[in-house]
Short mmCIF file of C-alpha atoms and ligand atoms in Angstrom, two decimals:
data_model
loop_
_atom_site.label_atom_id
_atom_site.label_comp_id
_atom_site.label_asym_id
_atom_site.label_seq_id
_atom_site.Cartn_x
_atom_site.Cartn_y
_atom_site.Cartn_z
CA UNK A 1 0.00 0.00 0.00
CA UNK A 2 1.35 3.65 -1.25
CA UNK A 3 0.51 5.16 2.17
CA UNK A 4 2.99 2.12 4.07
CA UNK A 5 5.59 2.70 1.32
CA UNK A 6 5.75 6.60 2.37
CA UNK A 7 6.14 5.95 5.79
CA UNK A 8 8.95 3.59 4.93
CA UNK A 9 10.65 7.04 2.35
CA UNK A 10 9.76 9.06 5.52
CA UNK A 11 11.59 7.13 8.19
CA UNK A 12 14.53 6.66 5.90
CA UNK A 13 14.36 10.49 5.38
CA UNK A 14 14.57 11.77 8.84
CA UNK A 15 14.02 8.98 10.87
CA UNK A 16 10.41 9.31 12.35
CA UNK A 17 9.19 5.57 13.16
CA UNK A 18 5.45 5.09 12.16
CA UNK A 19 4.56 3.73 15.18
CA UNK A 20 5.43 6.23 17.53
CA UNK A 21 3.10 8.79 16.03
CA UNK A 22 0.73 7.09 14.60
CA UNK A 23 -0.52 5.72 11.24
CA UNK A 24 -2.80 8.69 11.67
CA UNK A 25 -0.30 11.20 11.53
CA UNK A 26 1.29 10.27 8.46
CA UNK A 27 -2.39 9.53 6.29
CA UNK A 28 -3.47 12.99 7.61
CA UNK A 29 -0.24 14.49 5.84
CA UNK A 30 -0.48 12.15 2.48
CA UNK A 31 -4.12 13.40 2.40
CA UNK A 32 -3.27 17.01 2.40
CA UNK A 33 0.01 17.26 0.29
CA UNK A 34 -2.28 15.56 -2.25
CA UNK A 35 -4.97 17.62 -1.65
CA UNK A 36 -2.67 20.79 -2.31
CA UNK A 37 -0.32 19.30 -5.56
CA UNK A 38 -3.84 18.05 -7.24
CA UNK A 39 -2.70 14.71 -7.58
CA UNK A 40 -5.68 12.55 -6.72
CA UNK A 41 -3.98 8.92 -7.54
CA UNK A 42 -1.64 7.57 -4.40
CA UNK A 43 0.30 5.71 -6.95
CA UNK A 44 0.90 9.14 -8.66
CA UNK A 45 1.50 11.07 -5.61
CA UNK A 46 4.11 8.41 -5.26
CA UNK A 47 6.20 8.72 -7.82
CA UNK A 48 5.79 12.11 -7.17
CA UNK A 49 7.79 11.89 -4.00
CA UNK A 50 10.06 9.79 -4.87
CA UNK A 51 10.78 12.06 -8.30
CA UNK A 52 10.66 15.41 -5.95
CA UNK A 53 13.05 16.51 -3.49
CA UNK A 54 11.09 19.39 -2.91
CA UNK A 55 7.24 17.05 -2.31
CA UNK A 56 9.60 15.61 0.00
CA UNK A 57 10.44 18.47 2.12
CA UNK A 58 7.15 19.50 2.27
CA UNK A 59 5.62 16.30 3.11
CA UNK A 60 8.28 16.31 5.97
CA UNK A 61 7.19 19.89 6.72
CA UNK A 62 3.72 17.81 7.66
CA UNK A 63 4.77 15.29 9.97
CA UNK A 64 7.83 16.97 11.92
CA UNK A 65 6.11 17.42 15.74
CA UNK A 66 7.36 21.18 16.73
CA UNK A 67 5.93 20.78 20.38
CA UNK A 68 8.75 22.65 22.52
CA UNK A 69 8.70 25.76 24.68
CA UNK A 70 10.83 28.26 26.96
CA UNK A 71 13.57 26.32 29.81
CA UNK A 72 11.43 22.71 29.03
CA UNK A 73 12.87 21.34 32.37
CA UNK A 74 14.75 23.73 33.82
CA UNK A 75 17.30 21.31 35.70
CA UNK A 76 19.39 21.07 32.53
CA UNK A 77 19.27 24.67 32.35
CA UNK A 78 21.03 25.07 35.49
CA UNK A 79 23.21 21.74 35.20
CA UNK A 80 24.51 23.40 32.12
CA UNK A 81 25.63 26.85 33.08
CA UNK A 82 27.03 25.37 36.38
CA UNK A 83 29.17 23.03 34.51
CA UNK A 84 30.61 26.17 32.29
CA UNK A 85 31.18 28.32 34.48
CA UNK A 86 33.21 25.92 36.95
CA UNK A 87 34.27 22.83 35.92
CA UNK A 88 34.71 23.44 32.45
CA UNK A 89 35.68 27.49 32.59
CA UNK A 90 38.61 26.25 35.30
CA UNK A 91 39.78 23.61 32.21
CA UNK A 92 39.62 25.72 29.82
CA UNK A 93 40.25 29.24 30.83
CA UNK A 94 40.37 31.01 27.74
CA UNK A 95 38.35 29.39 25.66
CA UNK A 96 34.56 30.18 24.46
CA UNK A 97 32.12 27.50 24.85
CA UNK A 98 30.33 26.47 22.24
CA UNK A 99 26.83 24.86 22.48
CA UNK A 100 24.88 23.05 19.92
CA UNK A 101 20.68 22.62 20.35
CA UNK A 102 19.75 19.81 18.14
CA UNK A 103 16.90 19.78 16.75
CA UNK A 104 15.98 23.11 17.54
CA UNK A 105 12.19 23.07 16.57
CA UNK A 106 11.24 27.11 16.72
CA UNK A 107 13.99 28.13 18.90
CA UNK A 108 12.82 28.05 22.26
CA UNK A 109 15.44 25.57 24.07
CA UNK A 110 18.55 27.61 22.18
CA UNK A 111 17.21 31.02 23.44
CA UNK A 112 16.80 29.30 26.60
CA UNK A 113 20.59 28.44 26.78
CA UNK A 114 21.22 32.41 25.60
CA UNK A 115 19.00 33.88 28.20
CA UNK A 116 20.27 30.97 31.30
CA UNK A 117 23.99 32.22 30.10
CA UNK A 118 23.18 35.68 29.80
CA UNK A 119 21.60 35.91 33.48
CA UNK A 120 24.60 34.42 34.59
CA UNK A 121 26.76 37.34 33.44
CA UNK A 122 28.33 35.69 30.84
CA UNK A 123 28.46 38.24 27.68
CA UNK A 124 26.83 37.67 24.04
CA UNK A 125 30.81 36.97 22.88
CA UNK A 126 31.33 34.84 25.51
CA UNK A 127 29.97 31.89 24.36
CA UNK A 128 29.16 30.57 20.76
CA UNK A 129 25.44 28.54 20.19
CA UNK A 130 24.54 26.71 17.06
CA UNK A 131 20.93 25.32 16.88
CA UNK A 132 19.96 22.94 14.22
CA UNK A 133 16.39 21.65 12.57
CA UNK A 134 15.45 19.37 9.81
CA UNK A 135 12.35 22.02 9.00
CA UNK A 136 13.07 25.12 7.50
CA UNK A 137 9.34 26.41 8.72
CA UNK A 138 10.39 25.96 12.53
CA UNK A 139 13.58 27.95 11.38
CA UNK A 140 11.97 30.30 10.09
CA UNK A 141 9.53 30.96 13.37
CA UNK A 142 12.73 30.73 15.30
CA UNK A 143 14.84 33.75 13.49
CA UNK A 144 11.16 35.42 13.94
CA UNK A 145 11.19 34.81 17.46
CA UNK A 146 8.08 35.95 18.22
CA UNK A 147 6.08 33.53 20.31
CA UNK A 148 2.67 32.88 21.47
CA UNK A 149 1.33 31.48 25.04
CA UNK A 150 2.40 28.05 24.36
CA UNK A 151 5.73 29.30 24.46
CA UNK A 152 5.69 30.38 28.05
CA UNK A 153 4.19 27.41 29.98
CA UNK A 154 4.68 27.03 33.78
CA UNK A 155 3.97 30.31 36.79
CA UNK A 156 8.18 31.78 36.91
CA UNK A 157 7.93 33.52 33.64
CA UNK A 158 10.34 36.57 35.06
CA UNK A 159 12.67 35.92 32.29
CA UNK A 160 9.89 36.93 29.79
CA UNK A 161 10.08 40.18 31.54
CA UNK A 162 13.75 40.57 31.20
CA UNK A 163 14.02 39.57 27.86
CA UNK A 164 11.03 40.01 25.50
CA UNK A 165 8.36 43.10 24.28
CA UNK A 166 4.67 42.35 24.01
CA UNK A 167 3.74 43.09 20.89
CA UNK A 168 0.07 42.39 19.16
CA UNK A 169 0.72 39.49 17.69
CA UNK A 170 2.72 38.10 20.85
CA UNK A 171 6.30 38.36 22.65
CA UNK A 172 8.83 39.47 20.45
CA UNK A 173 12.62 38.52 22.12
CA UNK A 174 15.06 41.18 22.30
CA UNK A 175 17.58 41.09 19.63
CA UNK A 176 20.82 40.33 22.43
CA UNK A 177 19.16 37.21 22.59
CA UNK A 178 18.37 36.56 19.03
CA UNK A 179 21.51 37.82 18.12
CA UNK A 180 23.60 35.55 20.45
CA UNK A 181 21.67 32.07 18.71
CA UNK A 182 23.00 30.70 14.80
CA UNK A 183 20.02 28.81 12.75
CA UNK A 184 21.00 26.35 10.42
CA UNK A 185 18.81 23.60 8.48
CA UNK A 186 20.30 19.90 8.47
CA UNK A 187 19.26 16.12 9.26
CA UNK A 188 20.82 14.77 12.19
CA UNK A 189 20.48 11.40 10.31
CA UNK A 190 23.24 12.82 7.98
CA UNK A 191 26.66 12.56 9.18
CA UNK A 192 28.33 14.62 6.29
CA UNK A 193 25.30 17.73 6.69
CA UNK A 194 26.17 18.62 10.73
CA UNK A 195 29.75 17.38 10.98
CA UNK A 196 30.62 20.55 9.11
CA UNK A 197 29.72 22.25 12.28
CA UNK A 198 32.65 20.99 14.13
CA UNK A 199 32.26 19.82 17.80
CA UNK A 200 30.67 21.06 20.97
CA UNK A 201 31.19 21.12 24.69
CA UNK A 202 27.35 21.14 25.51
CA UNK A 203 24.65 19.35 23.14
CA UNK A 204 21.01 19.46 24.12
CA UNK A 205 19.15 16.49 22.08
CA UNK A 206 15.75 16.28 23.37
CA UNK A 207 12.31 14.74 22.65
CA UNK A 208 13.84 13.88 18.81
CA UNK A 209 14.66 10.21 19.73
CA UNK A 210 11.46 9.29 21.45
CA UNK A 211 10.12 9.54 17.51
CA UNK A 212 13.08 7.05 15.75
CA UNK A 213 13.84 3.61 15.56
CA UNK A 214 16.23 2.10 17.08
CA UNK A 215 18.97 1.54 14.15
CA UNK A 216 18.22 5.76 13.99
CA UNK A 217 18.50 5.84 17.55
CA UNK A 218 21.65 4.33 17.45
CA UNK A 219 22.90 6.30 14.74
CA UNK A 220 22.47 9.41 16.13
CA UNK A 221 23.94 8.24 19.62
CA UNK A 222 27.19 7.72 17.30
CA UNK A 223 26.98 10.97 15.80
CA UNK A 224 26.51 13.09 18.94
CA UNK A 225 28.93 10.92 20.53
CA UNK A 226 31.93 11.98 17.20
CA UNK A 227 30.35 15.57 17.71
CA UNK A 228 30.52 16.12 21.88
CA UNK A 229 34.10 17.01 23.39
CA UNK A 230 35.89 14.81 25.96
CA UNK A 231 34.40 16.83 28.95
CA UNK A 232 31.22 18.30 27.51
CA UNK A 233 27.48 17.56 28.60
CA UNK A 234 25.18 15.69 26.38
CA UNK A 235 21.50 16.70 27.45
CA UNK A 236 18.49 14.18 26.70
CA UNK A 237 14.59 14.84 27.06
CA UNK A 238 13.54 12.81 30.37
CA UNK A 239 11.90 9.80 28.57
CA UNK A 240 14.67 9.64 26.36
CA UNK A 241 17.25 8.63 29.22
CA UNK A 242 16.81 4.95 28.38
CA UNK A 243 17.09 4.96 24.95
CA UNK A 244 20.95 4.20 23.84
CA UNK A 245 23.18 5.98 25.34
CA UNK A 246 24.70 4.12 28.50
CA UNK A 247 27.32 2.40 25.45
CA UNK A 248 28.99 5.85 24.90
CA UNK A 249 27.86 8.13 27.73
CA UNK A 250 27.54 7.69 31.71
CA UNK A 251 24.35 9.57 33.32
CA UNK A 252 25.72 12.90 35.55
CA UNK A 253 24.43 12.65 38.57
CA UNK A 254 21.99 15.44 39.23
CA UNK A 255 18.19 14.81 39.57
CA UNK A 256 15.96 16.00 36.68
CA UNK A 257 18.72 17.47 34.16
CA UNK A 258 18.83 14.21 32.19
CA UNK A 259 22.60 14.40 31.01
CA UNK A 260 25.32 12.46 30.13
CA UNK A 261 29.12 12.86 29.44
CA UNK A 262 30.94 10.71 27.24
CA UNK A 263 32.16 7.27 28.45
CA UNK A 264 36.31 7.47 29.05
CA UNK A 265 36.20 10.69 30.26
CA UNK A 266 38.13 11.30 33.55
CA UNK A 267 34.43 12.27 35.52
CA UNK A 268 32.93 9.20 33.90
CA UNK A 269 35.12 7.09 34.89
CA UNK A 270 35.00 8.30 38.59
CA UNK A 271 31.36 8.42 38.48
CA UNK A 272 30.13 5.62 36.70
CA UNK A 273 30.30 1.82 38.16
CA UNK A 274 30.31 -0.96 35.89
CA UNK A 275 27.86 -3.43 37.79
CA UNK A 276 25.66 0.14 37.92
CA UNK A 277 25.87 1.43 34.63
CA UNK A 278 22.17 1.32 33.32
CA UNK A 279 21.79 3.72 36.21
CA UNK A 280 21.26 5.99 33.05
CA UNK A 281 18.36 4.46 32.87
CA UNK A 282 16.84 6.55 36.12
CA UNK A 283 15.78 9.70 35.80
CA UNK A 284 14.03 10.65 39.46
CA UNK A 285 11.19 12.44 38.29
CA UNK A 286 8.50 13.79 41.05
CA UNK A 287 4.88 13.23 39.74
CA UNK A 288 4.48 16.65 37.63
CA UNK A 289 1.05 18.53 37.43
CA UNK A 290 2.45 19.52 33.94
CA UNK A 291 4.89 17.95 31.71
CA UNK A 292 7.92 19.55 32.86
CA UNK A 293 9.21 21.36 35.53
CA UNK A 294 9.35 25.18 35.57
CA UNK A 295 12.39 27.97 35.06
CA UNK A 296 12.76 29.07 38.17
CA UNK A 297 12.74 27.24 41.80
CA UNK A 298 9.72 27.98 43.13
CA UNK A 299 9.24 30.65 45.26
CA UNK A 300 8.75 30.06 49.35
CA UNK A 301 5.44 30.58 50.12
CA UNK A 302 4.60 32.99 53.09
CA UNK A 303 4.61 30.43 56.66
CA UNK A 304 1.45 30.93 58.02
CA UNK A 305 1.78 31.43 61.90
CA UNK A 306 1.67 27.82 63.92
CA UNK A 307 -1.32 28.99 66.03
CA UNK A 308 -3.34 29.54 62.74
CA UNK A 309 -2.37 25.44 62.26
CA UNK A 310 -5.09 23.25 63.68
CA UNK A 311 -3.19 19.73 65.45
CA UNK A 312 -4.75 17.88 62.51
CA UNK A 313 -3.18 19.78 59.72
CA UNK A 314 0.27 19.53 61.36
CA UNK A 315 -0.10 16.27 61.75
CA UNK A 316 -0.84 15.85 58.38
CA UNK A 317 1.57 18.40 57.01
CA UNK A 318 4.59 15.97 59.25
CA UNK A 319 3.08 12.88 57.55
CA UNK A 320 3.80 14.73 54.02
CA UNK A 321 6.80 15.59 54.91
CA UNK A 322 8.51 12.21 56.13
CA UNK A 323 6.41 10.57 52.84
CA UNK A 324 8.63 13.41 50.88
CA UNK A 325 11.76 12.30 52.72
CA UNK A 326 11.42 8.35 52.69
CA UNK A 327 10.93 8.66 48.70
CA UNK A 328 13.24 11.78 48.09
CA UNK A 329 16.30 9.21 49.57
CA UNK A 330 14.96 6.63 47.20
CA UNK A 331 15.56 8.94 44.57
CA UNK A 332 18.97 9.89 45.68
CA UNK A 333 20.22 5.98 46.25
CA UNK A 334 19.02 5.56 42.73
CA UNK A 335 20.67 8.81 41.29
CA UNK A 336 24.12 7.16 43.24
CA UNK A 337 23.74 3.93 41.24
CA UNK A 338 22.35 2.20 44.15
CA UNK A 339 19.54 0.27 42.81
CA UNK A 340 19.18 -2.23 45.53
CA UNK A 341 19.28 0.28 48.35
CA UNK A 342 16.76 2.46 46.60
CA UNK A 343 14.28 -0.33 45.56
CA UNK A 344 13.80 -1.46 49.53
CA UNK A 345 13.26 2.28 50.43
CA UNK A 346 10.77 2.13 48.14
CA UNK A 347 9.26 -1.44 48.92
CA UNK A 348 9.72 0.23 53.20
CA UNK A 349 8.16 3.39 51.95
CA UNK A 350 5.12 1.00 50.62
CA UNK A 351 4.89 -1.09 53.62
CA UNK A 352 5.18 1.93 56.12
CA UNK A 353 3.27 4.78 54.45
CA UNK A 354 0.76 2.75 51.97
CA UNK A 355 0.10 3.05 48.38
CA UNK A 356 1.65 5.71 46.13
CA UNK A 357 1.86 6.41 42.73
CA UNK A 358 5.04 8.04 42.81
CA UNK A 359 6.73 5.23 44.85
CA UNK A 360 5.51 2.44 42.27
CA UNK A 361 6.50 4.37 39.68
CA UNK A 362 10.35 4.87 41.32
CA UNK A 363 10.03 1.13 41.65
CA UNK A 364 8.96 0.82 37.84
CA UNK A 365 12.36 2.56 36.65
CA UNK A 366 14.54 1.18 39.39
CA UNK A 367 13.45 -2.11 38.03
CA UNK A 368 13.64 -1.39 34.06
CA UNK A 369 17.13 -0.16 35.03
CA UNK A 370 17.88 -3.74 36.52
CA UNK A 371 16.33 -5.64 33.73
CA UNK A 372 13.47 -6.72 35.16
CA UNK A 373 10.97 -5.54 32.53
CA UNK A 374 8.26 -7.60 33.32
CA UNK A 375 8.20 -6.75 37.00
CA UNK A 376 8.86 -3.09 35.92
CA UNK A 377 5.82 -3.08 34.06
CA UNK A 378 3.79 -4.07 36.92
CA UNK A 379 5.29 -1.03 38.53
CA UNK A 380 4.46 1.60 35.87
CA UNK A 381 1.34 0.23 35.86
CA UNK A 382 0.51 0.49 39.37
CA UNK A 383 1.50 3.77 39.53
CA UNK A 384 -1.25 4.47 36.74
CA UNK A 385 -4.08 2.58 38.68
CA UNK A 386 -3.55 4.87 41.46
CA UNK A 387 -2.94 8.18 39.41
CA UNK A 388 -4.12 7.27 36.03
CA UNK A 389 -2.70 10.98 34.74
CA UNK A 390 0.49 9.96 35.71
CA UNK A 391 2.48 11.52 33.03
CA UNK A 392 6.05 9.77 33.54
CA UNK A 393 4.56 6.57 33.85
CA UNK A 394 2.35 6.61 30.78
CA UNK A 395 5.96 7.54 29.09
CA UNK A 396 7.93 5.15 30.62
CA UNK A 397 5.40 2.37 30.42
CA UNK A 398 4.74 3.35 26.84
CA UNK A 399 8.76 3.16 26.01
CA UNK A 400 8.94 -0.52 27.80
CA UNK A 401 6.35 -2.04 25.94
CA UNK A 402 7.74 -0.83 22.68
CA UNK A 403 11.09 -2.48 24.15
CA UNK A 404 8.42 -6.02 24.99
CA UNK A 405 7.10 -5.86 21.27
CA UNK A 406 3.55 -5.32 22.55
CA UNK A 407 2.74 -2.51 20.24
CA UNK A 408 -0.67 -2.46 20.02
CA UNK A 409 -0.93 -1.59 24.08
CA UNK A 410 1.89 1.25 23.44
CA UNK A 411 -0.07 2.91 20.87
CA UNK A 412 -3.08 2.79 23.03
CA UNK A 413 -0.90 4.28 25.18
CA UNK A 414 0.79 7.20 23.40
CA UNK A 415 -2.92 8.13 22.91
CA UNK A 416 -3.55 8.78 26.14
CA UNK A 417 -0.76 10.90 26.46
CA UNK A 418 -1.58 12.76 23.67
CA UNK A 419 -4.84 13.57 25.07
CA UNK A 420 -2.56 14.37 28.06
CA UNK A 421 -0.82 17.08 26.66
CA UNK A 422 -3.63 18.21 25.15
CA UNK A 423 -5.37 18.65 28.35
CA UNK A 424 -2.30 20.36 29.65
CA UNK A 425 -1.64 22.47 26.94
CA UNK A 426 -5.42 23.83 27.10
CA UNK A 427 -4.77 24.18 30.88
CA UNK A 428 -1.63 25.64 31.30
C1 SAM B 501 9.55 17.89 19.67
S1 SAM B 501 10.67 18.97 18.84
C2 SAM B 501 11.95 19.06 20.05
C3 SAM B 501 12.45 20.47 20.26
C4 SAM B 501 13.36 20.68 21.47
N1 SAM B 501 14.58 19.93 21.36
C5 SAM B 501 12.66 20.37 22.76
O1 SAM B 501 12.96 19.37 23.39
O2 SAM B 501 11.79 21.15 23.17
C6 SAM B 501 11.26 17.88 17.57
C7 SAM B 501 11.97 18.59 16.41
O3 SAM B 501 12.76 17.62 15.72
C8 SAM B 501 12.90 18.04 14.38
N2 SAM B 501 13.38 16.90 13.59
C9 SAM B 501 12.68 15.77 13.25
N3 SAM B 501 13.48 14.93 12.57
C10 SAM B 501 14.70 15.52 12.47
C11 SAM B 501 15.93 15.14 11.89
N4 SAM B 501 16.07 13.95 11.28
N5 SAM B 501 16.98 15.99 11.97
C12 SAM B 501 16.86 17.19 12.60
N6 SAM B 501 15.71 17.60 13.16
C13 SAM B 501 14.64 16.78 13.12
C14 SAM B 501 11.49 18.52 14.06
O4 SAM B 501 11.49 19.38 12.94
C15 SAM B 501 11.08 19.21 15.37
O5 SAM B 501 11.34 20.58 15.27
#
């Protein structure tokens, strides 16, 4: 069937599996490039394709998912301009950095780097960013840089006071910022197209791989991997921390930033145990309200005098608290690479405290990162019988029974996190 056969051109492309957006997706776009060239016939609007470079850019104009926004987990954010300006700046003191975001969608996550780098004090010539994208009409939105609501998701927005006007048709971003960011059009898929660009001490990759194969997945973990300097920082999107990177790259260990540095490296080696190393496979994420965390740590709230505290809410509020704790140590035992310590906080934590989403789903990675998929999967899927909006574990879940061959529940999955986002998204 023609519409199989251009999923096949499409994944060979730029990499985007079939399954992991949907047939849906992909008929959707076949229906409306046809719809626009006038070629009614599938067969025709094959050869078409397959004749046109340019039908092929614009069909991959169709599917590409642009979904991104402002400091999309903020943790690498911070990871990253802590690294440069200690670590790294006392290695290398008179050198600029240079940072590559790849793919780049419509430029949010490389203005994010500017701005984080900028509010650190570093100046515009101070550091050097590239910022890649298969789709020139994300490029072009990004060297526009003027964004809309989706753009700004989360409550600390003070850097869109800092560093963008309103205008009618949304924020435009000051041109320091726009200035300090170079756009350029490639395929990551293509060694020859971004090795031109030389090599990088930071390289945020996120939310590309979740959509590729694994053959592409691989690929591109051997292409960062020729592209990322000896002590830089690889940064992955949080359900991507599983994927294929623990053969090149050991996981840094800092909760929520999701990044690696490459295997060899004299902090690698320190850091990463042999017996432990799928510990890149656990990411310590807290059960989000939204899909990612938010730019700046949250503010204190005001402490409401004790006396205004009935013996029942502080009671309650202590119970909270020591639940926090118990699970926040699970977390860190896990971030250390200590998988059996953290999985019998977690099974304590269940006996002492009861049920909880957030501890099953702990459990679920802890386990996936042992190689116990099967009892992993009960995990994930206990989380989401006790908090069936359970973002991380719909991911996670969704990932592992891609890795089990049971497709048909992973699409049914990826569904309902689609409607997720969509929920979010209309919430923000
Ligand atoms: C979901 S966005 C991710 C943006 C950003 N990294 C983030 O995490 O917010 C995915 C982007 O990947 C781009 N893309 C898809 N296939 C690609 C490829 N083979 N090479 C480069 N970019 C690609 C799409 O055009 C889209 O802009």
């Amino acid at each position: 069937m023609s519409a199989d056969r251009i999923a096949s051109m499409l994944q060979e492309a730029m990499g985007l599996d079939q399954a992991s957006v949907g047939s849906g997706v992909i008929l959707n776009a076949i229906r409306k490039r046809m719809r626009e060239t006038g070629v009614s016939d599938e067969k025709r609007f094959l050869a078409l394709l397959n004749d046109s470079p340019d039908e092929m850019k614009a069909m991959i104009e169709e599917v590409v998912v642009p979904e991104t926004w402002f400091f999309r987990n903020d943790a690498a954010f911070q990871l990253m301009v802590k690294h440069l300006s200690g670590k790294w700046k006392r290695a290398h003191p008179s050198r600029t950095p240079r940072l590559l975001s790849i793919p780049c969608s419509t430029g949010e996550e490389p203005y994010s780097m500017a701005m984080a780098l900028l509010d650190a004090g570093y100046k515009t010539d101070e550091f050097h960013i590239d910022a890649i994208d298969i789709s020139s009409q994300n490029l072009n939105k990004a060297q526009k840089a003027v964004y809309g609501k989706g753009s700004f998701r989360g409550e600390h927005l003070d850097f869109r006071q800092h560093h963008f006007n309103k205008i009618k048709t949304g924020y435009a971003l000051e041109s320091q910022v726009r200035r300090a960011v170079n756009f350029h059009q490639a395929n990551i898929l293509d060694h020859s197209q971004v090795n031109r660009f030389g090599s990088y001490d930071i390289i945020f990759c996120r939310n590309l791989l979740i959509y590729f194969n694994q053959p592409d997945r691989d690929r591109t973990a051997r292409i960062l991997s020729a592209m990322l300097n000896q002590d830089g920082f690889l940064f992955v999107g949080h359900a991507e921390t599983g994927l294929m990177w623990k053969e090149r790259f050991a996981a840094v260990p800092h909760s929520m930033a999701f990044a690696y540095r490459p295997l060899g490296s004299d902090e690698a080696a320190r850091t990463s145990r042999p017996k432990l190393r799928a510990l890149s496979r656990v990411p310590v994420i807290p059960k989000p309200k939204k899909p990612d965390s938010l730019h700046r740590p949250a503010k204190k709230k005001p402490t409401r005098p004790l006396s205004a505290v009935s013996d029942r809410k502080i009671e309650s509020m202590k119970v909270k608290q020591e639940k926090g704790a118990m699970l926040e140590e699970a977390s860190r035992l896990a971030d250390k690479g200590l998988l059996e310590e953290a999985l019998q906080q977690c099974e304590d934590f269940l006996k002492e405290k009861g049920n909880s989403a957030q501890a099953w789903f702990l459990m679920g990675l802890i386990l996936d990162t042992q190689g116990d998929k099967e009892r992993a999967k009960e995990g994930f899927r206990k989380a989401l019988y006790l908090d069936p909006n359970h973002y991380e574990a719909l991911v996670h879940l969704a990932l592992l029974l891609d890795q089990l061959g049971e497709l048909k529940a992973a699409q049914q999955l990826r569904s309902r996190i689609q409607r997720l986002q969509g929920h979010l998204r209309s919430n923000p």
